[in-house]
Amino acid sequence: MGVSPETISRWQDAFKGTMMELVGFTIVSASKEMVLAELPFRSELRQVTGLFHAGALLTLADSTATALANLHTQDSPEEFDPNRFPLTVQLNANFIRNSETSKLIAESVPVHVGRRTIVVRTDVRDAGGRLLATVTNTLVPASDGGGRERTQEKR
């Protein structure tokens, strides 16, 4: 079952003031089985040769993988518990080619959803559907993987 357009719109609102807004990250569709997202080409996202900077591809892939993992760690798509937000603890990227396409498209799918870790594979393609990169993330909930430290009151 997919996430409603209204919920995706609320997620996009939550991205305001973050790196996702800065680069133009947009979720197109989302479910626990697949998240599809886009990143438009802008001159600020290119390297000196005019192609997308590798960091733009990685930002798109990591953000899309995190959105998918978040669907598995939260109680529901409408709720948000920062302690359950998934953090990438390992990322492996294989760059195949690059492009000056009008946009990048990322498709994230779960490889493994366990009690402590989630592994997500993301393929990043250009607007013509050519594979640019394959990225694998291992994520853990913030409470397990080094999120903000919580201070405990002493009694």
Backbone as numpy.savetxt, mean C-alpha at the origin, in Angstrom:
# Nx Ny Nz CAx CAy CAz Cx Cy Cz
-16.04 -10.28 -0.64 -16.88 -9.11 -0.64 -15.99 -7.86 -0.64
-16.30 -6.93 -1.48 -15.50 -5.73 -1.63 -15.86 -4.63 -0.65
-14.95 -3.71 -0.52 -15.15 -2.54 0.32 -16.00 -1.53 -0.46
-16.94 -0.90 0.22 -17.85 0.03 -0.45 -17.09 1.28 -0.92
-17.59 1.91 -2.00 -16.98 3.16 -2.47 -16.98 4.25 -1.39
-17.99 4.27 -0.53 -18.05 5.25 0.55 -16.90 5.06 1.53
-16.61 3.79 1.87 -15.50 3.51 2.79 -14.17 3.88 2.15
-14.00 3.53 0.87 -12.76 3.90 0.18 -12.60 5.41 0.15
-13.69 6.14 -0.03 -13.64 7.60 -0.01 -13.20 8.11 1.36
-13.67 7.48 2.44 -13.24 7.87 3.79 -11.74 7.59 3.98
-11.27 6.47 3.44 -9.84 6.16 3.51 -9.04 7.25 2.80
-9.51 7.64 1.61 -8.81 8.68 0.84 -8.76 9.98 1.64
-9.85 10.31 2.34 -9.86 11.50 3.19 -8.82 11.39 4.30
-8.66 10.19 4.85 -7.68 9.97 5.92 -6.25 10.14 5.42
-6.03 10.01 4.10 -4.69 10.15 3.54 -4.25 11.61 3.46
-5.18 12.54 3.67 -4.84 13.96 3.55 -3.74 14.32 4.54
-2.74 15.03 4.04 -1.62 15.43 4.88 -0.57 14.35 5.06
-0.69 13.24 4.32 0.29 12.15 4.43 1.04 12.00 3.11
2.01 11.12 3.10 2.76 10.86 1.88 1.86 10.35 0.76
0.82 9.58 1.12 -0.08 9.06 0.10 -0.74 10.20 -0.67
-1.15 11.26 0.02 -1.72 12.41 -0.67 -0.64 13.12 -1.49
0.54 13.26 -0.92 1.64 13.95 -1.60 1.93 13.35 -2.97
1.94 12.03 -3.07 2.25 11.38 -4.35 1.03 11.14 -5.22
-0.17 11.30 -4.67 -1.39 11.10 -5.45 -1.93 9.69 -5.42
-1.59 8.92 -4.39 -2.04 7.54 -4.24 -3.56 7.48 -4.14
-4.20 6.63 -4.97 -5.65 6.49 -4.98 -6.01 5.01 -5.01
-6.87 4.60 -4.10 -7.39 3.23 -4.11 -8.57 3.18 -5.06
-8.52 2.26 -6.01 -9.58 2.09 -7.01 -10.63 1.11 -6.49
-10.18 -0.02 -5.95 -11.09 -1.02 -5.39 -10.32 -1.80 -4.33
-11.09 -2.39 -3.40 -10.43 -3.11 -2.30 -11.31 -4.24 -1.80
-10.66 -5.35 -1.51 -11.26 -6.49 -0.83 -10.12 -7.23 -0.13
-10.45 -8.21 0.68 -9.41 -8.99 1.35 -8.61 -9.83 0.35
-9.16 -10.02 -0.85 -8.49 -10.82 -1.88 -7.63 -10.00 -2.81
-7.93 -8.69 -2.96 -7.16 -7.86 -3.88 -7.44 -6.38 -3.62
-6.38 -5.59 -3.66 -6.51 -4.13 -3.65 -5.88 -3.62 -4.93
-6.60 -2.74 -5.60 -6.14 -2.11 -6.84 -5.99 -0.62 -6.55
-4.82 -0.07 -6.88 -4.56 1.36 -6.62 -3.79 1.96 -7.78
-3.79 3.30 -7.84 -3.14 4.02 -8.93 -2.30 5.17 -8.39
-1.34 5.55 -9.21 -0.51 6.71 -8.93 -0.33 7.45 -10.25
-0.79 8.70 -10.34 -0.66 9.43 -11.60 0.78 9.89 -11.83
1.16 10.00 -13.09 2.49 10.53 -13.41 2.48 12.03 -13.19
3.48 12.51 -12.45 3.73 13.94 -12.27 5.23 14.14 -12.38
5.64 15.28 -12.84 7.07 15.53 -13.04 7.86 15.38 -11.75
7.23 15.66 -10.60 7.92 15.53 -9.31 8.22 14.08 -8.94
7.59 13.13 -9.61 7.78 11.71 -9.30 8.76 11.04 -10.26
9.43 11.82 -11.08 10.33 11.23 -12.06 11.78 11.34 -11.60
12.59 10.50 -12.19 14.03 10.61 -12.01 14.58 11.50 -13.12
15.88 11.72 -13.16 16.46 12.69 -14.10 16.30 12.28 -15.57
16.05 11.01 -15.85 15.85 10.57 -17.24 14.41 10.77 -17.71
13.51 11.19 -16.81 12.13 11.42 -17.17 11.20 10.27 -16.84
11.74 9.14 -16.44 10.92 7.98 -16.07 10.52 8.08 -14.60
9.55 7.26 -14.19 9.17 7.22 -12.78 10.39 6.90 -11.92
10.50 7.56 -10.80 11.54 7.24 -9.83 11.18 5.90 -9.18
12.18 5.07 -8.90 11.92 3.78 -8.26 11.18 3.96 -6.94
11.46 5.06 -6.24 10.77 5.32 -4.97 9.28 5.50 -5.16
8.86 6.03 -6.31 7.42 6.17 -6.58 6.79 4.80 -6.75
7.46 3.91 -7.48 6.94 2.55 -7.64 6.84 1.85 -6.29
7.88 2.01 -5.45 7.87 1.36 -4.14 6.81 1.96 -3.22
6.63 3.27 -3.28 5.59 3.92 -2.46 4.22 3.38 -2.84
3.96 3.28 -4.13 2.68 2.73 -4.59 2.52 1.29 -4.13
3.54 0.47 -4.34 3.45 -0.95 -3.97 3.26 -1.13 -2.47
4.05 -0.43 -1.67 3.96 -0.57 -0.22 2.62 -0.08 0.31
2.13 1.04 -0.21 0.85 1.59 0.25 -0.30 0.67 -0.13
-0.25 0.07 -1.31 -1.30 -0.85 -1.75 -1.27 -2.12 -0.92
-0.08 -2.65 -0.67 0.06 -3.86 0.17 -0.43 -3.59 1.59
-0.12 -2.41 2.12 -0.56 -2.06 3.46 -2.09 -1.96 3.52
-2.70 -1.39 2.49 -4.16 -1.32 2.46 -4.78 -2.71 2.48
-4.19 -3.65 1.73 -4.71 -5.02 1.74 -4.52 -5.66 3.10
-3.32 -5.55 3.67 -3.05 -6.15 4.98 -3.96 -5.55 6.05
-4.24 -4.25 5.94 -5.10 -3.58 6.91 -6.50 -4.19 6.94
-6.97 -4.65 5.79 -8.28 -5.31 5.75 -8.27 -6.61 6.55
-7.10 -7.21 6.69 -6.99 -8.46 7.44 -6.73 -8.23 8.93
-6.21 -7.05 9.30 -5.87 -6.82 10.71 -6.94 -6.07 11.47
-7.76 -5.28 10.80 -8.82 -4.51 11.46 -10.07 -5.38 11.63
-10.92 -5.01 12.57 -12.17 -5.74 12.78 -13.11 -5.62 11.58
-13.11 -4.45 10.93 -13.93 -4.23 9.74 -13.31 -3.09 8.94
-13.66 -2.97 7.65 -13.11 -1.88 6.83 -13.50 -0.49 7.33
-14.60 -0.40 8.06 -15.08 0.90 8.53 -14.40 1.35 9.82
-13.73 0.43 10.52 -13.10 0.75 11.79 -11.59 0.90 11.60
-10.95 1.64 12.51 -9.52 1.81 12.45 -8.93 1.83 13.85
-8.12 0.83 14.15 -7.39 0.75 15.41 -5.91 0.89 15.06
-5.26 2.00 15.47 -3.84 2.19 15.12 -2.95 1.05 15.60
-3.33 0.36 16.70 -2.53 -0.76 17.18 -2.59 -1.96 16.25
-3.60 -2.00 15.40 -3.75 -3.12 14.46 -3.26 -2.76 13.06
-2.86 -1.50 12.87 -2.39 -1.07 11.56 -1.14 -1.85 11.19
-1.09 -2.43 9.98 0.05 -3.25 9.60 1.26 -2.40 9.19
2.41 -2.81 9.66 3.67 -2.16 9.33 4.53 -3.12 8.51
5.16 -2.61 7.48 6.08 -3.43 6.69 7.35 -3.64 7.49
7.72 -4.91 7.67 8.97 -5.23 8.35 10.01 -5.78 7.38
9.55 -6.17 6.18 10.47 -6.61 5.14 9.83 -6.33 3.79
10.65 -5.89 2.83 10.17 -5.58 1.49 11.22 -6.04 0.50
10.78 -6.75 -0.52 11.68 -7.20 -1.58 11.10 -6.73 -2.91
11.92 -6.06 -3.70 11.43 -5.51 -4.98 12.28 -6.03 -6.13
11.59 -6.41 -7.19 12.24 -6.75 -8.45 11.72 -5.78 -9.50
12.62 -4.94 -10.00 12.26 -3.98 -11.03 12.51 -4.61 -12.39
11.49 -4.63 -13.23 11.56 -5.27 -14.54 11.91 -4.25 -15.61
11.22 -3.13 -15.60 11.43 -2.03 -16.56 10.85 -0.78 -15.95
10.95 0.33 -16.67 10.38 1.58 -16.20 9.62 2.23 -17.35
8.92 3.31 -17.04 8.03 3.90 -18.02 7.80 5.37 -17.69
7.40 6.13 -18.68 6.93 7.50 -18.44 5.43 7.54 -18.68
4.77 6.47 -18.37 3.33 6.31 -18.57 2.54 7.37 -17.83
1.27 7.51 -18.17 0.41 8.49 -17.53 0.07 8.12 -16.09
0.20 6.84 -15.75 -0.07 6.41 -14.37 0.53 5.04 -14.13
0.69 4.73 -12.87 1.09 3.40 -12.42 -0.14 2.74 -11.81
-0.25 1.44 -11.99 -1.37 0.67 -11.44 -0.78 -0.48 -10.63
-1.22 -0.60 -9.39 -0.73 -1.67 -8.51 -1.86 -2.61 -8.15
-1.55 -3.89 -8.15 -2.50 -4.92 -7.74 -1.85 -5.76 -6.66
-2.41 -5.70 -5.45 -1.89 -6.46 -4.32 -2.79 -7.64 -4.01
-2.17 -8.80 -3.77 -2.90 -10.01 -3.39 -2.18 -10.66 -2.20
-2.94 -11.29 -1.31 -2.30 -11.96 -0.17 -1.61 -13.24 -0.61
-0.43 -13.46 -0.07 0.29 -14.71 -0.29 0.12 -15.60 0.94
0.17 -14.96 2.12 0.01 -15.67 3.39 -0.63 -14.72 4.40
-1.67 -15.17 5.06 -2.29 -14.41 6.14 -2.26 -15.30 7.37
-1.32 -14.98 8.27 -1.17 -15.76 9.49 -1.60 -14.96 10.70
-1.38 -15.54 11.87 -1.75 -14.85 13.11 -0.81 -13.69 13.41
0.46 -13.80 13.03 1.45 -12.77 13.36 1.97 -12.01 12.14
1.94 -12.62 10.98 2.49 -11.97 9.79 1.54 -12.10 8.61
1.64 -11.14 7.72 0.91 -11.16 6.45 1.93 -10.91 5.36
1.91 -11.74 4.33 2.80 -11.56 3.18 1.92 -11.21 1.99
2.29 -10.12 1.30 1.50 -9.59 0.19 2.41 -9.43 -1.03
1.92 -9.87 -2.19 2.63 -9.65 -3.45 1.90 -8.55 -4.23
2.67 -7.60 -4.73 2.11 -6.49 -5.50 2.81 -6.41 -6.84
2.02 -6.41 -7.90 2.55 -6.16 -9.24 2.22 -4.73 -9.60
3.23 -4.00 -10.07 3.05 -2.62 -10.51 3.18 -2.63 -12.03
2.18 -2.06 -12.69 2.13 -2.03 -14.16 2.00 -0.60 -14.64
2.34 -0.38 -15.91 2.11 0.93 -16.51 0.69 0.97 -17.06
0.30 2.11 -17.63 -1.06 2.28 -18.13 -1.38 1.31 -19.25
-0.36 0.81 -19.95 -0.56 -0.16 -21.02 -0.59 -1.60 -20.54
-0.43 -1.81 -19.23 -0.47 -3.16 -18.67 0.87 -3.87 -18.60
1.96 -3.20 -18.99 3.28 -3.83 -18.91 3.76 -3.89 -17.46
4.30 -5.05 -17.08 4.81 -5.24 -15.73 6.08 -4.41 -15.53
6.08 -3.56 -14.51 7.24 -2.74 -14.19 8.00 -3.29 -12.98
7.27 -3.80 -12.00 7.91 -4.31 -10.78 7.00 -5.30 -10.08
7.63 -6.23 -9.38 6.94 -7.14 -8.48 7.56 -6.94 -7.10
6.70 -6.65 -6.12 7.16 -6.33 -4.78 6.48 -7.26 -3.79
7.25 -7.80 -2.84 6.70 -8.64 -1.79 6.94 -7.97 -0.44
5.86 -7.80 0.32 5.94 -7.20 1.66 5.61 -8.25 2.70
6.31 -8.20 3.82 5.91 -8.90 5.02 5.50 -7.82 6.01
4.29 -7.96 6.56 3.74 -6.95 7.47 3.31 -7.59 8.78
3.35 -6.79 9.83 2.86 -7.21 11.14 2.03 -6.06 11.72
1.06 -6.38 12.60 0.32 -5.30 13.25 1.27 -4.41 14.06
0.97 -3.11 14.12 1.83 -2.15 14.82 2.13 -2.60 16.25
1.16 -3.21 16.91 1.37 -3.62 18.30 2.41 -4.74 18.41
2.68 -5.45 17.29 3.66 -6.54 17.29 5.00 -6.15 16.68
5.02 -5.06 15.89 6.21 -4.82 15.10 6.88 -3.48 15.26
6.74 -2.85 16.41 7.50 -1.62 16.60 6.73 -0.36 16.29
5.43 -0.41 16.52 4.66 0.82 16.39 5.04 1.77 17.50
4.27 2.82 17.68 4.57 3.78 18.75 4.64 3.08 20.10
5.65 3.40 20.84 5.80 2.83 22.17 4.70 3.39 23.08
4.11 2.53 23.85 3.06 2.94 24.78 3.68 2.99 26.19
3.45 4.05 26.88 3.94 4.13 28.27 2.88 3.56 29.17
3.34 2.85 30.18 2.41 2.25 31.14 2.49 3.02 32.45
1.34 3.25 33.05 1.32 3.91 34.36 1.73 2.92 35.42
2.56 3.38 36.34 2.95 2.53 37.48 1.97 2.77 38.60
1.60 1.72 39.27 0.66 1.84 40.39 1.38 1.64 41.69
